[in-house]
mmCIF file of C-alpha atoms in Angstrom:
data_model
loop_
_atom_site.group_PDB
_atom_site.id
_atom_site.type_symbol
_atom_site.label_atom_id
_atom_site.label_comp_id
_atom_site.label_asym_id
_atom_site.label_seq_id
_atom_site.Cartn_x
_atom_site.Cartn_y
_atom_site.Cartn_z
ATOM 1 C CA MET A 21 -17.361 -13.344 -45.959
ATOM 2 C CA LYS A 22 -14.012 -16.072 -44.559
ATOM 3 C CA GLY A 23 -12.827 -14.759 -41.297
ATOM 4 C CA SER A 24 -15.282 -12.947 -40.669
ATOM 5 C CA ILE A 25 -17.433 -15.171 -37.793
ATOM 6 C CA ASP A 26 -17.953 -12.314 -34.691
ATOM 7 C CA VAL A 27 -17.020 -13.133 -31.431
ATOM 8 C CA GLU A 28 -19.536 -12.377 -28.539
ATOM 9 C CA LEU A 29 -17.309 -12.083 -24.838
ATOM 10 C CA THR A 30 -17.925 -10.074 -21.871
ATOM 11 C CA VAL A 31 -14.273 -7.829 -21.311
ATOM 12 C CA ASN A 32 -14.527 -5.399 -18.052
ATOM 13 C CA GLY A 33 -18.297 -6.714 -18.218
ATOM 14 C CA LYS A 34 -18.852 -4.876 -21.072
ATOM 15 C CA ARG A 35 -19.797 -6.793 -24.360
ATOM 16 C CA ARG A 36 -18.095 -7.469 -26.939
ATOM 17 C CA THR A 37 -17.541 -8.009 -30.427
ATOM 18 C CA VAL A 38 -13.408 -8.927 -31.717
ATOM 19 C CA THR A 39 -13.310 -11.586 -35.033
ATOM 20 C CA ASP A 40 -13.136 -15.026 -34.973
ATOM 21 C CA ASN A 41 -9.186 -14.787 -34.751
ATOM 22 C CA ALA A 42 -8.728 -12.795 -32.092
ATOM 23 C CA THR A 43 -6.330 -13.319 -29.189
ATOM 24 C CA ILE A 44 -6.148 -11.900 -25.749
ATOM 25 C CA ALA A 45 -3.116 -10.322 -27.485
ATOM 26 C CA THR A 46 -4.350 -8.715 -31.107
ATOM 27 C CA LEU A 47 -7.497 -7.624 -28.301
ATOM 28 C CA LEU A 48 -4.980 -5.706 -25.569
ATOM 29 C CA GLU A 49 -3.402 -3.838 -28.950
ATOM 30 C CA GLU A 50 -7.091 -3.397 -30.218
ATOM 31 C CA LEU A 51 -7.504 -0.891 -26.465
ATOM 32 C CA GLN A 52 -4.514 0.542 -27.371
ATOM 33 C CA ILE A 53 -3.555 -1.856 -23.369
ATOM 34 C CA ASN A 54 0.126 -1.766 -23.115
ATOM 35 C CA PRO A 55 0.292 -5.933 -22.034
ATOM 36 C CA LEU A 56 3.512 -5.189 -19.840
ATOM 37 C CA ARG A 57 1.137 -2.872 -17.484
ATOM 38 C CA VAL A 58 -1.976 -5.121 -16.956
ATOM 39 C CA ALA A 59 -3.030 -8.900 -15.813
ATOM 40 C CA VAL A 60 -5.547 -10.615 -17.238
ATOM 41 C CA GLN A 61 -8.249 -13.042 -16.393
ATOM 42 C CA LEU A 62 -10.189 -14.891 -18.417
ATOM 43 C CA ASN A 63 -12.419 -17.208 -17.092
ATOM 44 C CA GLN A 64 -11.568 -16.398 -13.645
ATOM 45 C CA GLN A 65 -8.131 -18.075 -14.993
ATOM 46 C CA ILE A 66 -5.573 -15.914 -15.055
ATOM 47 C CA ILE A 67 -3.287 -16.447 -17.983
ATOM 48 C CA LYS A 68 0.649 -15.437 -17.846
ATOM 49 C CA ARG A 69 1.993 -12.817 -20.275
ATOM 50 C CA ASP A 70 4.329 -14.725 -22.356
ATOM 51 C CA LEU A 71 0.454 -16.684 -23.812
ATOM 52 C CA TYR A 72 -1.622 -13.657 -24.973
ATOM 53 C CA GLU A 73 -0.786 -14.657 -28.523
ATOM 54 C CA ARG A 74 -1.039 -17.848 -27.931
ATOM 55 C CA THR A 75 -4.943 -17.202 -26.593
ATOM 56 C CA PRO A 76 -7.487 -17.305 -28.083
ATOM 57 C CA LEU A 77 -10.702 -15.519 -27.317
ATOM 58 C CA ARG A 78 -14.104 -17.575 -27.848
ATOM 59 C CA THR A 79 -17.487 -16.447 -28.283
ATOM 60 C CA GLY A 80 -19.069 -16.464 -24.042
ATOM 61 C CA ASP A 81 -15.308 -16.184 -22.595
ATOM 62 C CA VAL A 82 -15.313 -13.238 -19.630
ATOM 63 C CA LEU A 83 -11.682 -10.726 -19.015
ATOM 64 C CA GLU A 84 -11.499 -8.993 -16.905
ATOM 65 C CA VAL A 85 -8.326 -7.055 -18.005
ATOM 66 C CA ILE A 86 -6.942 -5.675 -14.796
ATOM 67 C CA THR A 87 -3.756 -2.776 -13.875
ATOM 68 C CA PHE A 88 -2.523 -0.090 -10.691
ATOM 69 C CA MET A 89 -4.661 2.695 -10.382
ATOM 70 C CA ALA A 90 -4.571 5.977 -7.889
ATOM 71 C CA GLY A 91 -5.784 4.417 -4.392
ATOM 72 C CA GLY A 92 -4.208 3.797 -0.591
ATOM 73 C CA ALA A 93 -6.926 2.440 1.599
ATOM 74 C CA SER A 94 -10.665 1.011 0.725
ATOM 75 C CA MET B 9 19.018 24.017 3.167
ATOM 76 C CA LYS B 10 21.876 22.819 6.565
ATOM 77 C CA SER B 11 18.929 20.934 8.706
ATOM 78 C CA GLU B 12 17.505 18.931 5.606
ATOM 79 C CA ALA B 13 20.984 18.030 5.439
ATOM 80 C CA VAL B 14 20.779 16.841 9.057
ATOM 81 C CA LEU B 15 17.665 15.438 8.522
ATOM 82 C CA GLU B 16 18.485 13.155 5.496
ATOM 83 C CA ARG B 17 22.581 11.916 7.006
ATOM 84 C CA ASP B 18 20.195 10.791 10.471
ATOM 85 C CA ALA B 19 18.184 7.271 9.917
ATOM 86 C CA PRO B 20 20.998 6.143 6.762
ATOM 87 C CA GLU B 21 23.843 6.822 8.608
ATOM 88 C CA SER B 22 23.078 5.211 11.757
ATOM 89 C CA GLY B 23 22.141 1.957 10.123
ATOM 90 C CA ASP B 24 18.858 2.161 10.717
ATOM 91 C CA THR B 25 16.950 1.262 7.479
ATOM 92 C CA LEU B 26 13.484 -1.340 7.367
ATOM 93 C CA LYS B 27 13.733 -4.422 6.850
ATOM 94 C CA PHE B 28 11.012 -6.959 5.692
ATOM 95 C CA GLY B 29 10.678 -9.447 2.784
ATOM 96 C CA GLY B 30 14.439 -9.777 1.305
ATOM 97 C CA ARG B 31 14.511 -5.125 0.806
ATOM 98 C CA GLU B 32 15.970 -2.829 2.779
ATOM 99 C CA PHE B 33 14.392 0.593 3.454
ATOM 100 C CA ARG B 34 15.520 4.330 4.771
ATOM 101 C CA SER B 35 12.851 5.769 4.648
ATOM 102 C CA ARG B 36 10.177 4.759 7.116
ATOM 103 C CA LEU B 37 7.372 5.861 5.790
ATOM 104 C CA ILE B 38 5.174 3.762 3.223
ATOM 105 C CA VAL B 39 2.256 6.622 1.073
ATOM 106 C CA GLY B 40 -0.226 5.764 -0.456
ATOM 107 C CA THR B 41 -1.221 7.396 -4.486
ATOM 108 C CA GLY B 42 -4.899 7.708 -4.157
ATOM 109 C CA LYS B 43 -6.894 11.012 -3.441
ATOM 110 C CA PHE B 44 -4.604 13.040 -4.508
ATOM 111 C CA PRO B 45 -5.698 16.607 -6.415
ATOM 112 C CA ASP B 46 -3.426 15.499 -9.456
ATOM 113 C CA HIS B 47 -0.950 13.112 -10.714
ATOM 114 C CA ARG B 48 1.977 15.722 -10.812
ATOM 115 C CA THR B 49 0.637 16.700 -6.897
ATOM 116 C CA MET B 50 0.816 12.876 -6.349
ATOM 117 C CA GLN B 51 4.461 12.846 -8.125
ATOM 118 C CA GLN B 52 6.169 15.811 -6.281
ATOM 119 C CA ALA B 53 4.640 15.165 -2.656
ATOM 120 C CA HIS B 54 5.920 11.195 -3.473
ATOM 121 C CA ASP B 55 9.384 14.000 -3.392
ATOM 122 C CA ALA B 56 8.868 15.922 -0.500
ATOM 123 C CA SER B 57 8.560 12.814 1.690
ATOM 124 C CA GLY B 58 11.598 11.121 0.585
ATOM 125 C CA ALA B 59 9.362 7.103 1.133
ATOM 126 C CA GLU B 60 10.747 4.677 -0.713
ATOM 127 C CA MET B 61 7.496 2.645 -1.312
ATOM 128 C CA VAL B 62 4.049 3.613 -2.415
ATOM 129 C CA THR B 63 0.487 1.669 -2.337
ATOM 130 C CA VAL B 64 -1.478 1.680 -5.185
ATOM 131 C CA ALA B 65 -5.109 -0.476 -5.895
ATOM 132 C CA VAL B 66 -5.549 -2.890 -8.321
ATOM 133 C CA ARG B 67 -8.813 -2.144 -10.298
ATOM 134 C CA ARG B 68 -9.926 -2.623 -13.906
ATOM 135 C CA VAL B 69 -8.358 -1.099 -16.972
ATOM 136 C CA ASN B 70 -11.236 1.481 -18.102
ATOM 137 C CA LEU B 71 -11.975 0.610 -21.467
ATOM 138 C CA ASP B 72 -14.119 4.233 -21.743
ATOM 139 C CA ARG B 73 -11.537 6.355 -22.644
ATOM 140 C CA THR B 74 -7.968 6.333 -22.253
ATOM 141 C CA GLN B 75 -6.014 7.575 -19.659
ATOM 142 C CA GLU B 76 -3.206 8.579 -17.860
ATOM 143 C CA SER B 77 -1.818 6.015 -16.721
ATOM 144 C CA LEU B 78 -0.882 6.072 -13.404
ATOM 145 C CA LEU B 79 1.975 3.851 -13.501
ATOM 146 C CA ASP B 80 3.918 7.259 -15.417
ATOM 147 C CA TYR B 81 3.848 9.405 -12.291
ATOM 148 C CA ILE B 82 5.600 6.160 -9.996
ATOM 149 C CA ASP B 83 9.444 6.439 -10.408
ATOM 150 C CA PRO B 84 9.896 2.221 -10.495
ATOM 151 C CA LYS B 85 13.387 3.056 -10.023
ATOM 152 C CA ARG B 86 12.784 5.249 -7.239
ATOM 153 C CA TYR B 87 9.564 3.471 -5.344
ATOM 154 C CA ALA B 88 8.567 -0.348 -4.929
ATOM 155 C CA LEU B 89 5.282 -1.005 -5.435
ATOM 156 C CA LEU B 90 2.800 -2.095 -2.701
ATOM 157 C CA PRO B 91 -0.089 -3.018 -4.011
ATOM 158 C CA ASN B 92 -3.239 -3.625 -1.833
ATOM 159 C CA THR B 93 -6.049 -5.020 -1.971
ATOM 160 C CA ALA B 94 -9.143 -1.877 -0.728
ATOM 161 C CA GLY B 95 -12.271 -3.315 -1.554
ATOM 162 C CA CYS B 96 -12.203 -7.025 -0.700
ATOM 163 C CA TYR B 97 -14.999 -8.367 1.807
ATOM 164 C CA THR B 98 -14.027 -11.752 1.192
ATOM 165 C CA ALA B 99 -10.371 -13.968 1.827
ATOM 166 C CA GLU B 100 -11.307 -15.233 -2.377
ATOM 167 C CA GLU B 101 -11.492 -11.599 -2.838
ATOM 168 C CA ALA B 102 -8.011 -10.193 -1.781
ATOM 169 C CA ILE B 103 -6.635 -13.477 -3.276
ATOM 170 C CA ASN B 104 -7.528 -13.015 -5.797
ATOM 171 C CA THR B 105 -7.189 -9.455 -6.231
ATOM 172 C CA ALA B 106 -3.252 -10.506 -5.040
ATOM 173 C CA MET B 107 -2.281 -13.073 -7.845
ATOM 174 C CA LEU B 108 -3.892 -10.668 -10.236
ATOM 175 C CA ALA B 109 -1.123 -7.323 -8.571
ATOM 176 C CA ARG B 110 0.964 -9.920 -8.975
ATOM 177 C CA GLU B 111 0.675 -10.576 -12.562
ATOM 178 C CA VAL B 112 0.889 -6.374 -12.990
ATOM 179 C CA GLY B 113 4.263 -7.059 -12.286
ATOM 180 C CA LEU B 114 6.644 -5.165 -10.338
ATOM 181 C CA SER B 115 6.154 -6.026 -7.146
ATOM 182 C CA ASP B 116 5.171 -9.565 -4.914
ATOM 183 C CA MET B 117 4.572 -8.220 -2.345
ATOM 184 C CA VAL B 118 0.532 -7.019 -1.337
ATOM 185 C CA LYS B 119 -1.509 -4.923 1.869
ATOM 186 C CA LEU B 120 -3.072 -7.370 2.235
ATOM 187 C CA GLU B 121 -7.051 -5.562 3.459
ATOM 188 C CA VAL B 122 -9.875 -7.533 4.091
ATOM 189 C CA ILE B 123 -12.575 -4.797 4.851
ATOM 190 C CA GLY B 124 -15.189 -6.306 7.487
ATOM 191 C CA ASP B 125 -18.316 -3.124 7.179
ATOM 192 C CA GLN B 126 -18.560 -0.254 5.023
ATOM 193 C CA ARG B 127 -19.349 2.537 7.577
ATOM 194 C CA THR B 128 -15.573 1.947 9.277
ATOM 195 C CA LEU B 129 -14.057 0.055 7.189
ATOM 196 C CA PHE B 130 -12.584 -1.897 10.144
ATOM 197 C CA PRO B 131 -11.217 -5.270 8.597
ATOM 198 C CA ASP B 132 -12.490 -8.912 8.519
ATOM 199 C CA ASN B 133 -10.417 -10.227 10.450
ATOM 200 C CA GLU B 134 -10.865 -14.008 10.299
ATOM 201 C CA GLU B 135 -11.349 -13.240 6.567
ATOM 202 C CA LEU B 136 -7.503 -11.419 6.804
ATOM 203 C CA LEU B 137 -5.982 -14.577 8.483
ATOM 204 C CA LYS B 138 -7.516 -16.941 5.871
ATOM 205 C CA ALA B 139 -6.145 -14.735 3.187
ATOM 206 C CA THR B 140 -3.106 -14.176 5.144
ATOM 207 C CA LYS B 141 -2.175 -17.346 5.149
ATOM 208 C CA ALA B 142 -2.880 -18.395 1.731
ATOM 209 C CA LEU B 143 -1.265 -16.102 0.232
ATOM 210 C CA VAL B 144 1.860 -16.294 2.125
ATOM 211 C CA LYS B 145 1.734 -19.806 0.879
ATOM 212 C CA GLU B 146 2.012 -18.835 -2.667
ATOM 213 C CA GLY B 147 4.908 -16.704 -2.155
ATOM 214 C CA PHE B 148 4.608 -13.627 -0.922
ATOM 215 C CA VAL B 149 5.403 -11.326 1.377
ATOM 216 C CA VAL B 150 2.355 -10.461 3.267
ATOM 217 C CA LEU B 151 1.943 -7.262 4.752
ATOM 218 C CA PRO B 152 -1.960 -6.974 6.458
ATOM 219 C CA TYR B 153 -4.227 -4.128 7.648
ATOM 220 C CA THR B 154 -5.459 -5.363 10.756
ATOM 221 C CA ASN B 155 -7.182 -3.582 13.969
ATOM 222 C CA ASP B 156 -4.577 -2.571 17.082
ATOM 223 C CA ASP B 157 -5.534 -5.955 18.545
ATOM 224 C CA PRO B 158 -2.430 -7.696 20.235
ATOM 225 C CA ILE B 159 -4.041 -11.361 19.637
ATOM 226 C CA MET B 160 -4.534 -10.639 15.994
ATOM 227 C CA ALA B 161 -1.301 -9.160 15.296
ATOM 228 C CA LYS B 162 0.473 -12.490 16.717
ATOM 229 C CA LYS B 163 -1.709 -14.841 14.848
ATOM 230 C CA LEU B 164 -0.807 -12.544 11.783
ATOM 231 C CA GLU B 165 2.920 -13.020 12.199
ATOM 232 C CA ASP B 166 2.618 -16.510 13.620
ATOM 233 C CA ALA B 167 1.003 -17.283 10.104
ATOM 234 C CA GLY B 168 3.907 -15.482 8.145
ATOM 235 C CA ALA B 169 2.878 -12.300 7.976
ATOM 236 C CA ALA B 170 6.084 -10.109 6.855
ATOM 237 C CA VAL B 171 4.428 -6.499 8.877
ATOM 238 C CA VAL B 172 1.798 -6.455 10.834
ATOM 239 C CA MET B 173 -0.185 -3.367 10.563
ATOM 240 C CA PRO B 174 -2.767 -1.958 13.051
ATOM 241 C CA LEU B 175 -4.237 0.482 11.997
ATOM 242 C CA ALA B 176 -4.561 3.915 14.787
ATOM 243 C CA ALA B 177 -8.444 4.343 13.838
ATOM 244 C CA PRO B 178 -10.732 4.430 10.925
ATOM 245 C CA ILE B 179 -9.062 5.014 7.107
ATOM 246 C CA GLY B 180 -9.411 8.010 6.545
ATOM 247 C CA SER B 181 -10.649 9.410 9.625
ATOM 248 C CA GLY B 182 -7.549 11.417 10.480
ATOM 249 C CA LEU B 183 -8.300 11.283 14.507
ATOM 250 C CA GLY B 184 -4.422 9.756 15.160
ATOM 251 C CA ILE B 185 -3.491 7.065 17.057
ATOM 252 C CA ARG B 186 -6.550 6.291 19.535
ATOM 253 C CA ASN B 187 -5.130 2.974 21.775
ATOM 254 C CA PRO B 188 -1.582 3.955 22.261
ATOM 255 C CA HIS B 189 -1.437 1.373 24.649
ATOM 256 C CA ASN B 190 -2.340 -1.379 22.464
ATOM 257 C CA ILE B 191 0.091 -0.439 19.730
ATOM 258 C CA ARG B 192 2.365 -0.643 23.228
ATOM 259 C CA ILE B 193 1.346 -4.485 23.854
ATOM 260 C CA ILE B 194 1.648 -5.799 19.598
ATOM 261 C CA LEU B 195 5.211 -4.239 19.506
ATOM 262 C CA GLU B 196 6.047 -6.213 23.050
ATOM 263 C CA ALA B 197 5.275 -9.491 21.503
ATOM 264 C CA ALA B 198 6.356 -8.568 18.157
ATOM 265 C CA ARG B 199 9.045 -10.063 16.431
ATOM 266 C CA VAL B 200 7.950 -8.655 12.017
ATOM 267 C CA PRO B 201 8.410 -5.248 11.854
ATOM 268 C CA ILE B 202 5.375 -3.280 13.345
ATOM 269 C CA ILE B 203 3.337 -0.409 10.913
ATOM 270 C CA VAL B 204 1.209 1.263 10.803
ATOM 271 C CA ASP B 205 -1.705 2.352 8.618
ATOM 272 C CA ALA B 206 -4.211 4.582 8.519
ATOM 273 C CA GLY B 207 -5.826 7.252 10.803
ATOM 274 C CA VAL B 208 -2.642 9.402 10.457
ATOM 275 C CA GLY B 209 -4.266 12.988 10.656
ATOM 276 C CA THR B 210 -1.464 15.162 10.829
ATOM 277 C CA ALA B 211 2.257 15.767 11.894
ATOM 278 C CA SER B 212 2.005 14.564 15.500
ATOM 279 C CA ASP B 213 0.348 11.740 15.091
ATOM 280 C CA ALA B 214 3.028 10.736 13.183
ATOM 281 C CA SER B 215 5.724 10.653 15.546
ATOM 282 C CA VAL B 216 3.551 9.906 18.327
ATOM 283 C CA ALA B 217 3.705 6.292 16.280
ATOM 284 C CA MET B 218 7.157 6.662 15.696
ATOM 285 C CA GLU B 219 8.245 7.784 19.138
ATOM 286 C CA LEU B 220 6.196 4.471 21.204
ATOM 287 C CA GLY B 221 8.113 2.103 18.992
ATOM 288 C CA CYS B 222 6.322 1.392 15.588
ATOM 289 C CA ASP B 223 8.458 0.379 13.226
ATOM 290 C CA GLY B 224 7.434 2.661 10.327
ATOM 291 C CA VAL B 225 4.059 4.437 8.734
ATOM 292 C CA LEU B 226 1.993 4.115 6.048
ATOM 293 C CA MET B 227 -1.328 7.227 5.554
ATOM 294 C CA ASN B 228 -2.740 8.710 2.359
ATOM 295 C CA THR B 229 -5.404 10.572 2.604
ATOM 296 C CA ALA B 230 -2.692 13.361 5.538
ATOM 297 C CA ILE B 231 -0.637 13.935 2.818
ATOM 298 C CA ALA B 232 -3.583 13.488 -0.306
ATOM 299 C CA CYS B 233 -6.571 16.578 1.197
ATOM 300 C CA ALA B 234 -4.465 18.519 3.141
ATOM 301 C CA LYS B 235 -4.651 21.854 1.628
ATOM 302 C CA ASP B 236 -1.083 21.263 0.671
ATOM 303 C CA PRO B 237 -0.504 18.139 0.135
ATOM 304 C CA ILE B 238 4.075 18.702 -0.627
ATOM 305 C CA ALA B 239 4.216 20.878 2.865
ATOM 306 C CA MET B 240 2.117 17.739 5.019
ATOM 307 C CA ALA B 241 4.014 15.507 3.094
ATOM 308 C CA THR B 242 7.137 17.564 3.363
ATOM 309 C CA ALA B 243 6.401 18.474 7.664
ATOM 310 C CA MET B 244 5.577 13.650 7.551
ATOM 311 C CA ARG B 245 8.491 13.317 6.683
ATOM 312 C CA HIS B 246 10.799 15.140 8.944
ATOM 313 C CA ALA B 247 8.222 14.209 11.282
ATOM 314 C CA ILE B 248 8.615 10.225 10.657
ATOM 315 C CA ILE B 249 12.443 11.390 11.217
ATOM 316 C CA ALA B 250 11.748 13.031 14.437
ATOM 317 C CA GLY B 251 10.206 10.439 16.127
ATOM 318 C CA ARG B 252 11.693 8.127 16.044
ATOM 319 C CA LEU B 253 15.344 9.424 16.736
ATOM 320 C CA ALA B 254 12.720 10.489 19.753
ATOM 321 C CA TYR B 255 12.501 6.659 20.096
ATOM 322 C CA ARG B 256 16.501 6.103 19.649
ATOM 323 C CA ALA B 257 17.221 8.216 21.831
ATOM 324 C CA GLY B 258 15.102 7.749 24.935
ATOM 325 C CA ARG B 259 13.193 10.089 27.073
ATOM 326 C CA ILE B 260 12.876 10.881 29.790
ATOM 327 C CA PRO B 261 10.211 8.832 32.529
ATOM 328 C CA LYS B 262 6.630 11.430 32.711
ATOM 329 C CA LYS B 263 7.002 13.079 36.805
ATOM 330 C CA LEU B 264 4.269 15.395 38.123
ATOM 331 C CA TYR B 265 6.484 17.845 39.731
ATOM 332 C CA ALA B 266 9.263 20.017 38.479
ATOM 333 C CA SER B 267 12.817 18.925 38.235
ATOM 334 C CA ALA B 268 14.806 22.647 38.129
ATOM 335 C CA SER B 269 17.437 22.149 34.958
ATOM 336 C CA SER B 270 19.970 24.817 36.266
ATOM 337 C CA PRO B 271 22.072 24.247 39.868
ATOM 338 C CA LEU B 272 21.227 25.558 42.418
ATOM 339 C CA GLU B 273 24.490 26.975 43.996
ATOM 340 C CA GLY B 274 25.657 29.788 42.344
ATOM 341 C CA LEU B 275 22.459 31.618 42.600
ATOM 342 C CA ILE B 276 22.936 35.257 43.005
ATOM 343 C CA GLU B 277 21.850 36.990 46.229
#
């Protein structure tokens, strides 16, 4: 089927499959994550928020989706 | 309540504010967001503490379960966010965490922690200094957590730290100010604000820090793990204000013998 080649990646240490037209923006949407409250690192490179829609995901990509959590010190 | 109103007024009206990194705070208390029984209690404790700055950890989003966001319970208009690099053991990890924190947004400040040992949670000062230099270069307002070591405090200041945060005692220990003399030496030499971070157990500990002349206190466990976090937050707010006022008022010298406060003249015979 056209457009259904799976892309396998790692998000926050876990394997995940997305479609071959996925971007950071579509991944966050799928995960129901508000992009305004996270930072995204793709293959150890921080991606600016305004590039989420233009950043395609490829097989083997390693993503970290980071936010603020409760904490005071170590 | 009248006494509350007086306390509220004192610090702001005197113009005695905490300033660093282009910011100004009326409250000299910074509170954490960890270990509270729930988000609602945390929110009420923050409110009771009078703090204008709260510290947050930087972590992976939990993808398995949708949970309430911490940020739903912190009003960004009321509180400045101070992301920390808790859990980092190398300069590299801490720098990366700080960069991600800045990308999440809302703050270019970072409470920089580079931990050297899991049991004591004492800082690795070598890595800390390295990370401080790198992050200052990147334009961060850096608040490094360090030992109560005057030499290290000076090095961090020279490296461009906006504030230096010596510990009172190990993180979460509640032991209070273990080495007030070192804190005094740090204060004597400092040209940046000194904020005691970690080790405060109860209100008098916070007052002691402020009476020594510290510019502020950061605490988390002492409030979050108290039996009544909201009441303890209130106590801490008063303790910080009382300690600051006492410092500015100038305490009397300590003497070994008594010195009567009543006149000797006119005694009834």
